CSV table of C-alpha atoms in Angstrom, one decimal:
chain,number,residue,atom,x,y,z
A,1,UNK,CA,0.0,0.0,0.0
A,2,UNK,CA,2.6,2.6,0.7
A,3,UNK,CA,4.6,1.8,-2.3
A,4,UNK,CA,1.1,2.3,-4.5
A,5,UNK,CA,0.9,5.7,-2.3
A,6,UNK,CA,4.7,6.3,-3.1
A,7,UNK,CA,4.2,5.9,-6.8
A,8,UNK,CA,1.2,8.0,-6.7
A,9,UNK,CA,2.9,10.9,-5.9
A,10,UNK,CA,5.5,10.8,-8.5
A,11,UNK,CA,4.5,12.9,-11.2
A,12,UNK,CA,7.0,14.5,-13.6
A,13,UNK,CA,7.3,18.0,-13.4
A,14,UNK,CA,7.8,21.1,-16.4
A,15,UNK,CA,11.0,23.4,-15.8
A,16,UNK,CA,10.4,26.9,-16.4
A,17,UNK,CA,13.9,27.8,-15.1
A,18,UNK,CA,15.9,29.0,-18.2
A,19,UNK,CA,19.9,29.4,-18.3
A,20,UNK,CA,19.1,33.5,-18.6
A,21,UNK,CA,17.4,32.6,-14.8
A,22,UNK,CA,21.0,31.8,-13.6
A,23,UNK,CA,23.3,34.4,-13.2
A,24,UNK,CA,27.1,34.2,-13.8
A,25,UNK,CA,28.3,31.1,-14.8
A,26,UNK,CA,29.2,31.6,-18.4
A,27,UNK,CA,31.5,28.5,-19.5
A,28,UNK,CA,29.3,26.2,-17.3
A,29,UNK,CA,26.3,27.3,-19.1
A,30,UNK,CA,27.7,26.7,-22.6
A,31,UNK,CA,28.7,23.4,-21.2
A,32,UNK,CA,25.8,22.2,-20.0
A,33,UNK,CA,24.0,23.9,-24.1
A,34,UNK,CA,26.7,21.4,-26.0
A,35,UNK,CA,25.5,18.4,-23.6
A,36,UNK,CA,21.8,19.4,-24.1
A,37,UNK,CA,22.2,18.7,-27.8
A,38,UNK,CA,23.7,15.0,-26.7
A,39,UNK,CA,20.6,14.4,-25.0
A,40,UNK,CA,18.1,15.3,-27.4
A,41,UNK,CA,20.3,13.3,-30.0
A,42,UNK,CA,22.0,10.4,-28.7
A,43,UNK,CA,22.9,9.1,-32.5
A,44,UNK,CA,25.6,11.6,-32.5
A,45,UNK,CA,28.0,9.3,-30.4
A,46,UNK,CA,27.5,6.3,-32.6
A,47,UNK,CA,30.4,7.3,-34.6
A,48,UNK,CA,32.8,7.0,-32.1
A,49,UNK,CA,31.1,3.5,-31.4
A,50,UNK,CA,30.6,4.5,-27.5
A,51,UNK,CA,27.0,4.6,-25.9
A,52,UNK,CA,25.1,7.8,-25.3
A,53,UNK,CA,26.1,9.4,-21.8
A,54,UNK,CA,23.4,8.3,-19.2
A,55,UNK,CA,24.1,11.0,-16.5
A,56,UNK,CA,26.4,13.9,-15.1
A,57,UNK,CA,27.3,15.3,-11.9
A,58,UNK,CA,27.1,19.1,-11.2
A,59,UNK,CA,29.3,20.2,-7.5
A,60,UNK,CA,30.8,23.2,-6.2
A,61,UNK,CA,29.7,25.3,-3.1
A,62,UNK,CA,26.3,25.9,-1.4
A,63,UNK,CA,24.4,28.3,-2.9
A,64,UNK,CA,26.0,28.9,-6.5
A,65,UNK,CA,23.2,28.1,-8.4
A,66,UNK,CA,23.3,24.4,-9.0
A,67,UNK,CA,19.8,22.9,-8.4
A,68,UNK,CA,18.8,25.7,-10.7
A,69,UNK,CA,21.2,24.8,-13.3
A,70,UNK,CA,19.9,21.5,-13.2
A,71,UNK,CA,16.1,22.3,-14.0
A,72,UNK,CA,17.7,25.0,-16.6
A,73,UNK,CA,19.0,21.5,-18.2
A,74,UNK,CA,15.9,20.1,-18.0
A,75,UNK,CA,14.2,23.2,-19.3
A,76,UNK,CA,16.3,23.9,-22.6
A,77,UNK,CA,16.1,19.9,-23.3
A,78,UNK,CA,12.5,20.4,-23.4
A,79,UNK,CA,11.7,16.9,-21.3
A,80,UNK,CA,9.9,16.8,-18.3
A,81,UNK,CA,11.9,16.1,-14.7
A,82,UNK,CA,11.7,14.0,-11.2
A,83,UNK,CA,13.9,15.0,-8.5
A,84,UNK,CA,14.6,13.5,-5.8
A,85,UNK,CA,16.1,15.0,-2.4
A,86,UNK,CA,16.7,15.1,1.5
A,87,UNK,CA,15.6,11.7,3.0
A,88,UNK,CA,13.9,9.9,-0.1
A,89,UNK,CA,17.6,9.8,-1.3
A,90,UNK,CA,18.2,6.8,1.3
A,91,UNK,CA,14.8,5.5,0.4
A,92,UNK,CA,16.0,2.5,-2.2
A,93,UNK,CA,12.1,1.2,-3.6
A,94,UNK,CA,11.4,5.2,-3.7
A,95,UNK,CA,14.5,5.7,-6.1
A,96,UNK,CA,13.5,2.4,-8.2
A,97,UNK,CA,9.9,4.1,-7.9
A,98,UNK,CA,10.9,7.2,-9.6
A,99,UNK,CA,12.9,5.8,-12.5
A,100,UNK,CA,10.3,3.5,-13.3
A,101,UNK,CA,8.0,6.2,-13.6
A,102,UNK,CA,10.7,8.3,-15.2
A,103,UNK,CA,11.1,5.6,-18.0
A,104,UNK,CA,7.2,5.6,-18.8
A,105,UNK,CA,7.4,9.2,-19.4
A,106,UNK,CA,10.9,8.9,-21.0
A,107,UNK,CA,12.6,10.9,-22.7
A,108,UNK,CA,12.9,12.5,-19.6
A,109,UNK,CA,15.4,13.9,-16.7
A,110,UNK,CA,15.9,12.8,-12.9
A,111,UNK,CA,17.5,15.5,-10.6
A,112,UNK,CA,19.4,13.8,-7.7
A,113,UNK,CA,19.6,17.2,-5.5
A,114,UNK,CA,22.5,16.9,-2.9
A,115,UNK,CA,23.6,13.8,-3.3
A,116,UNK,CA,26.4,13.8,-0.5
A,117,UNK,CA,24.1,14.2,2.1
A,118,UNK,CA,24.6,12.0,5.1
A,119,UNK,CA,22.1,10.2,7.1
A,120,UNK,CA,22.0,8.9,10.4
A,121,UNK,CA,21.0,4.6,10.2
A,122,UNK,CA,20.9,2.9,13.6
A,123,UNK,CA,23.0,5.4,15.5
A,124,UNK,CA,26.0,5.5,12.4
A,125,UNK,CA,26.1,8.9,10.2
A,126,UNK,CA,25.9,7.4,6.5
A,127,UNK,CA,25.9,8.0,3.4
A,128,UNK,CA,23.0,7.5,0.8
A,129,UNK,CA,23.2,3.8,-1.2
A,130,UNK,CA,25.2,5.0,-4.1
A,131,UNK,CA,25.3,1.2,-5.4
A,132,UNK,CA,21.7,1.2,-5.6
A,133,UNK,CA,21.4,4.5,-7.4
A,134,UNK,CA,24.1,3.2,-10.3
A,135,UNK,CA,22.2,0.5,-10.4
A,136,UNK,CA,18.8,2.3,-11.7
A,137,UNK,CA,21.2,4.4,-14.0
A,138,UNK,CA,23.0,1.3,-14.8
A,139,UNK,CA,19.5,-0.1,-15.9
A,140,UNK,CA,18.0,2.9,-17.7
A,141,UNK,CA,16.9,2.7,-21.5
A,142,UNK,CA,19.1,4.5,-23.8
A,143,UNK,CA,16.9,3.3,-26.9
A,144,UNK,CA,15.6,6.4,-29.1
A,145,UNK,CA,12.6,8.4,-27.4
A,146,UNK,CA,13.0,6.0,-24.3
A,147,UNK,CA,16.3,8.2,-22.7
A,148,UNK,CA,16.1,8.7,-18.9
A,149,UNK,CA,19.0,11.1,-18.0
A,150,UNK,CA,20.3,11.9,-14.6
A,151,UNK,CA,21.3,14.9,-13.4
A,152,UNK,CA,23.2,14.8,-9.4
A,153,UNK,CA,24.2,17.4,-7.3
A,154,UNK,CA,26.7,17.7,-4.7
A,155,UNK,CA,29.2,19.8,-3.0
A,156,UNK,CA,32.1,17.5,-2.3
A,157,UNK,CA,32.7,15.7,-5.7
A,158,UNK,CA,35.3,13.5,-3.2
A,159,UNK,CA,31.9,12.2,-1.0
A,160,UNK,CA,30.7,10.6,-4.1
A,161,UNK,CA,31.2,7.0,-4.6
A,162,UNK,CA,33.6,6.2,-7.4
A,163,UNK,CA,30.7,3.8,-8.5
A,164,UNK,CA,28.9,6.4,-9.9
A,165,UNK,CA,31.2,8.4,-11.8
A,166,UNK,CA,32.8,5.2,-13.3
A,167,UNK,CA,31.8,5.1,-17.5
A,168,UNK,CA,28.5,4.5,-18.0
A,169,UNK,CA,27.2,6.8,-15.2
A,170,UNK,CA,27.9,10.0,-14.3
A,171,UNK,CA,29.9,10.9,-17.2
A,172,UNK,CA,29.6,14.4,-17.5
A,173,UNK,CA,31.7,16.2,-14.4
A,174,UNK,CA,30.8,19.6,-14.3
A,175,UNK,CA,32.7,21.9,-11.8
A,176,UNK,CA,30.8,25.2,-10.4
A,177,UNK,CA,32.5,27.7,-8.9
A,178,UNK,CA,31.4,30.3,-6.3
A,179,UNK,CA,29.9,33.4,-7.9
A,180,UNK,CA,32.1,35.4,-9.9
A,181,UNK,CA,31.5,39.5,-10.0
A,182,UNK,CA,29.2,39.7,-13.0
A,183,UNK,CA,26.9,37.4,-10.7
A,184,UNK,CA,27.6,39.1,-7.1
A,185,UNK,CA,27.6,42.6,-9.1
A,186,UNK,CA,24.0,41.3,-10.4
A,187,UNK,CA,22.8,41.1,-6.5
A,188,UNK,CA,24.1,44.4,-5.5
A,189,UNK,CA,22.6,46.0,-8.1
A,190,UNK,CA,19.2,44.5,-7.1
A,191,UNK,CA,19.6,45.9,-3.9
A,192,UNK,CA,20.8,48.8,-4.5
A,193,UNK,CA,16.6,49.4,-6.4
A,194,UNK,CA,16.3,49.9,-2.9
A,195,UNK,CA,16.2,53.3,-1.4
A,196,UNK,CA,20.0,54.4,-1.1
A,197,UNK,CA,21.9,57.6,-0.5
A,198,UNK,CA,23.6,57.0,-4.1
A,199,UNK,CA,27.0,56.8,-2.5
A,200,UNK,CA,27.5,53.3,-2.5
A,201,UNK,CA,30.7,51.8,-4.2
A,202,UNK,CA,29.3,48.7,-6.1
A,203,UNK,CA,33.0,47.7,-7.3
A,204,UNK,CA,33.6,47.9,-3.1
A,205,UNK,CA,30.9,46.0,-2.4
A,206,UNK,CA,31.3,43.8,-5.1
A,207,UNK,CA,34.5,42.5,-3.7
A,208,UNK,CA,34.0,42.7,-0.1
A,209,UNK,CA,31.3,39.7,-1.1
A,210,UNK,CA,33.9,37.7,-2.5
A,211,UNK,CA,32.9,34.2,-1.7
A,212,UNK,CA,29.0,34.6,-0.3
A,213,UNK,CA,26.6,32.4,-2.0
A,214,UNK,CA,23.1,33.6,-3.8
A,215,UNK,CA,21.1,32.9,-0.2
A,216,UNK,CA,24.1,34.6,1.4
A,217,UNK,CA,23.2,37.7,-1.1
A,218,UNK,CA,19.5,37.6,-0.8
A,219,UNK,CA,19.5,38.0,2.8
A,220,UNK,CA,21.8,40.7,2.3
A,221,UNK,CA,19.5,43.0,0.3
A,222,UNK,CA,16.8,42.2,3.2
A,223,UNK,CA,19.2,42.9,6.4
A,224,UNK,CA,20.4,46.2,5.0
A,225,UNK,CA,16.3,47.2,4.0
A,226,UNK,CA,15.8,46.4,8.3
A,227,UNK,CA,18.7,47.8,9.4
A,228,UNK,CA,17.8,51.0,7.9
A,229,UNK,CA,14.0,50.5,9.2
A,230,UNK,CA,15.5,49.5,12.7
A,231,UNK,CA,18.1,52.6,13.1
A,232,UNK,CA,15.4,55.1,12.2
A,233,UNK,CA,17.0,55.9,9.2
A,234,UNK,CA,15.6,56.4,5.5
A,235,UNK,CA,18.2,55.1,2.9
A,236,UNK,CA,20.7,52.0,2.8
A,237,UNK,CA,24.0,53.3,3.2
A,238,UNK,CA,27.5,51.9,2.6
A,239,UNK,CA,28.2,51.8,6.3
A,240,UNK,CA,24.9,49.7,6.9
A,241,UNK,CA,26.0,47.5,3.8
A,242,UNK,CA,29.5,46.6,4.8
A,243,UNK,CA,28.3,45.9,8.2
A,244,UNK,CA,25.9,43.6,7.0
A,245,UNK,CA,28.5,42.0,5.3
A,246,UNK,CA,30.7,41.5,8.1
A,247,UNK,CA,27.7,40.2,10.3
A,248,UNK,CA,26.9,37.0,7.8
A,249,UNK,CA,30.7,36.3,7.7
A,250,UNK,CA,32.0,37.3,10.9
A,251,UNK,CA,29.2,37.4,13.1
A,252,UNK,CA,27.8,40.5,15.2
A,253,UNK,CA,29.4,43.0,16.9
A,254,UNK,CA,29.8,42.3,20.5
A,255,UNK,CA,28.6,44.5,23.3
A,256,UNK,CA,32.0,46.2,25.2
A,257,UNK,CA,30.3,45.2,28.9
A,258,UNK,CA,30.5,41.7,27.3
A,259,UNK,CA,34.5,41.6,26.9
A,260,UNK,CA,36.8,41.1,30.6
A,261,UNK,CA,39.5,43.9,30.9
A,262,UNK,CA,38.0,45.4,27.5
A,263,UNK,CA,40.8,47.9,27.0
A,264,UNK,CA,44.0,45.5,27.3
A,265,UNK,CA,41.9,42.5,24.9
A,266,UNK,CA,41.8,45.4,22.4
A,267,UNK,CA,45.4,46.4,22.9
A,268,UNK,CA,46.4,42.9,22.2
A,269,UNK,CA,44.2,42.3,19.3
A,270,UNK,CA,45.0,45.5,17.8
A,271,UNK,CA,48.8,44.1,17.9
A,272,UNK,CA,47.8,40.9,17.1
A,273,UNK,CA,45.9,41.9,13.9
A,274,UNK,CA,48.5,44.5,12.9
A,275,UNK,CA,51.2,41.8,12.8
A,276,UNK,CA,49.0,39.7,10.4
A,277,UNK,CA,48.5,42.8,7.9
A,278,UNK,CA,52.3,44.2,8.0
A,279,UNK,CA,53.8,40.9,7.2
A,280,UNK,CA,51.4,40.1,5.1
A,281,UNK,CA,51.6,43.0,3.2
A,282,UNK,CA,55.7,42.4,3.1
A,283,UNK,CA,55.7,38.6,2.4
A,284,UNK,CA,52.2,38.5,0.3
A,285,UNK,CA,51.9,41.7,-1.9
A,286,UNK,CA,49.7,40.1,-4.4
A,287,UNK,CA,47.2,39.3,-1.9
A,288,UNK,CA,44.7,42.6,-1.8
A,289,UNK,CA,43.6,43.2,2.2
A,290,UNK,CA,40.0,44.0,2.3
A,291,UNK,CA,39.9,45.3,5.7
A,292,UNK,CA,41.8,45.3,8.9
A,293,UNK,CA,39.4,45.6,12.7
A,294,UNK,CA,39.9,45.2,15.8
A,295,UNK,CA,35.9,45.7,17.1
A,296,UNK,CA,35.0,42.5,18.3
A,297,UNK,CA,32.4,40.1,17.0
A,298,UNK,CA,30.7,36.9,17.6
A,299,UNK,CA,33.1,34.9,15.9
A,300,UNK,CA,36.3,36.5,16.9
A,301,UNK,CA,37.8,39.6,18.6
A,302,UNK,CA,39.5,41.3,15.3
A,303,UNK,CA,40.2,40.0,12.3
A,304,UNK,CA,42.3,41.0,8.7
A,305,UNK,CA,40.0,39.9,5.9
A,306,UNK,CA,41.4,39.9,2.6
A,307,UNK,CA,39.8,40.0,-0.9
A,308,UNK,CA,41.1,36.2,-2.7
A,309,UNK,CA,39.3,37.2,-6.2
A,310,UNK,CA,42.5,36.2,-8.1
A,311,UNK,CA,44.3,33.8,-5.6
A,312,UNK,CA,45.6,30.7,-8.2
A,313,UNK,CA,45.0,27.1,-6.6
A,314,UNK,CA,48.7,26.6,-7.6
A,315,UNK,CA,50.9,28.3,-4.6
A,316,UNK,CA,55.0,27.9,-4.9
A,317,UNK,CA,56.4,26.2,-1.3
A,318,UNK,CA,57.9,29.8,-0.5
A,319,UNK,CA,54.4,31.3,-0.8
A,320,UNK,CA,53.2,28.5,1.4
A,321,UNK,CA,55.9,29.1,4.0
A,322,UNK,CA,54.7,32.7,3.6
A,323,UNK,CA,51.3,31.4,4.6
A,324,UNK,CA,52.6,30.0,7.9
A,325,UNK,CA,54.8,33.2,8.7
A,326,UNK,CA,51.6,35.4,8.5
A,327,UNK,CA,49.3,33.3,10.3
A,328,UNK,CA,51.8,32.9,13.5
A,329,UNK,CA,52.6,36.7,13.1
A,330,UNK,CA,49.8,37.7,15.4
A,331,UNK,CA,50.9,34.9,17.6
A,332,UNK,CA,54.8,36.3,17.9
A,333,UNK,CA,53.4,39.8,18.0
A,334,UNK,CA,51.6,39.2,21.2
A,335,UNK,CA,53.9,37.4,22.7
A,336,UNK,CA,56.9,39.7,22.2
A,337,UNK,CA,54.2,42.4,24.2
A,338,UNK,CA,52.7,40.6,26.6
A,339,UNK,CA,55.3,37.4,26.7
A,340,UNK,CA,52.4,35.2,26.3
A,341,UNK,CA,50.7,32.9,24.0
A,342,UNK,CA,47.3,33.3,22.5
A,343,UNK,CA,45.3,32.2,19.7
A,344,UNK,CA,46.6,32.4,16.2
């Protein structure tokens, strides 16, 4: 009876999320258009004597737009989709459920949203049964007009089961970074429809929100719209922006009563922090600081932020050794003042 219940409510849906809908994202998006044309004509592959691709995997960090991509896929294919998420993912006869209904309706798409969840089973975190999910794509029709295609999600690619992205799978591996400056520029620009002093400096802004998602930016627009409202004030400043900013990635400011001996933790920090920026400055000048404070917040007393737009995953061993030098330099900083140790 449940399973009858189950497959009741599986019914394929329409996409109206298009790749315009998703800001940013450029070579990702052009991807995805060349591997749309695959789908809606498998024949193309038979001269290389392989079989059509059955699936691909989409990952980067939260909140960059990859769930949306996914239904854009869906959307410009013109096919409807099932997608599957949170705990029906460790629900086997649900995932055998869906495909089966995915295959009547074939050709057609199913989203696997988040697919490095974990679970908890009998007291042990898990992960979701990736044999049992390359299985049903394992056992998918690839016959013309009967072509069930699988689009995954995740945000580790290295939580993924090499199962599934062995050939025959997942064989489309499609990397999405966090949101580049056309894309954050894009959200600061929405809010900035809101009532503003016309002071604000986007390209500012625009870097200082290096590395915050699309939720991340949302709730940005609304913090600064009740900040204003809660100050008494009329217009969103860049003051009530940047602060906004620092409060989603360093937390609030905390009250001075709050802080033991509040005049010598601010001394220290101030030392502590300055040490970071002047070395830092000296031994990294290609790395821009963003902003140097020593008010205390939630998540730390001061802090040097620093704006990693154009950082290169490849770093020489000097530049690491760099690295270290800077982090302990707050360390040394203190201690050569106070002759004690504290936190890095």
């Amino acid at each position: 009876m449940k399973k009858e219940e189950d497959t009741e409510r599986i019914v394929p849906k329409t996409s109206t999320v298009t790749f315009d809908d998703v800001i940013g994202h450029k070579q990702v998006k052009e991807r995805l258009k060349a591997i749309v044309k695959i789908f809606t004509n498998p024949k193309i592959v038979d001269d290389f004597k392989i079989s059509p691709p059955k699936g691909m995997l989409i990952y980067g960090p939260e909140s960059v737009g990859k769930g949306m991509l996914a239904r854009a896929f869906a959307n410009a294919a013109d096919v409807p989709y099932f997608e599957i998420t949170g705990s029906k993912l460790f629900d086997a006869a649900y995932i055998k459920s869906v495909y089966q209904e995915a295959i009547k309706h074939a050709p057609s798409i199913v989203i696997l949203k988040d697919i490095d969840i974990k679970g908890l089973y009998h007291g042990t975190i898990t992960n979701i049964s990736f044999a049992d999910v390359a299985k049903e794509i394992e056992d998918v029709p690839i016959t013309e007009g009967k072509y069930v295609f699988t689009v995954a999600t995740a945000v580790e690619i290295e939580e993924i089961d090499p199962v599934l992205l062995s050939p025959g799978k997942l064989d489309f591996l499609i990397e999405v970074s966090r949101l580049d400056p056309e894309a954050r520029r894009f959200f600061i620009e929405k809010i900035l429809q809101k009532p503003n002093d016309g002071k604000i400096d986007v390209q500012r802004i625009v870097r200082y929100i290096t590395g915050l998602g699309a939720a991340d930016l949302e709730r940005l627009g609304r913090m600064a719209a009740l900040a204003v409202i809660e100050q008494g004030k009329k217009v969103i400043t860049e003051d009530i922006l940047i602060e906004q900013i620092n409060i989603i990635k360093y937390g609030h400011k905390i009250e001075s009563q709050m802080i033991r001996n509040l005049e010598q933790e601010m001394q220290m920090t101030a030392y502590h922090e300055a040490a970071h920026a002047i070395l830092s400055y000296i031994l990294l000048p290609n790395v821009k600081i963003e902003q140097i404070t020593i008010s205390p917040r939630s998540k730390m007393l001061g802090f040097v932020s620093y704006n990693n737009e154009e950082q290169i995953a490849s770093v020489t061993k000097e530049e690491i050794f760099h690295d270290i030098c800077v982090l302990h330099a707050g360390q040394i900083a203190k201690m050569k003042k106070a002759g004690k140790r504290s936190a890095i």
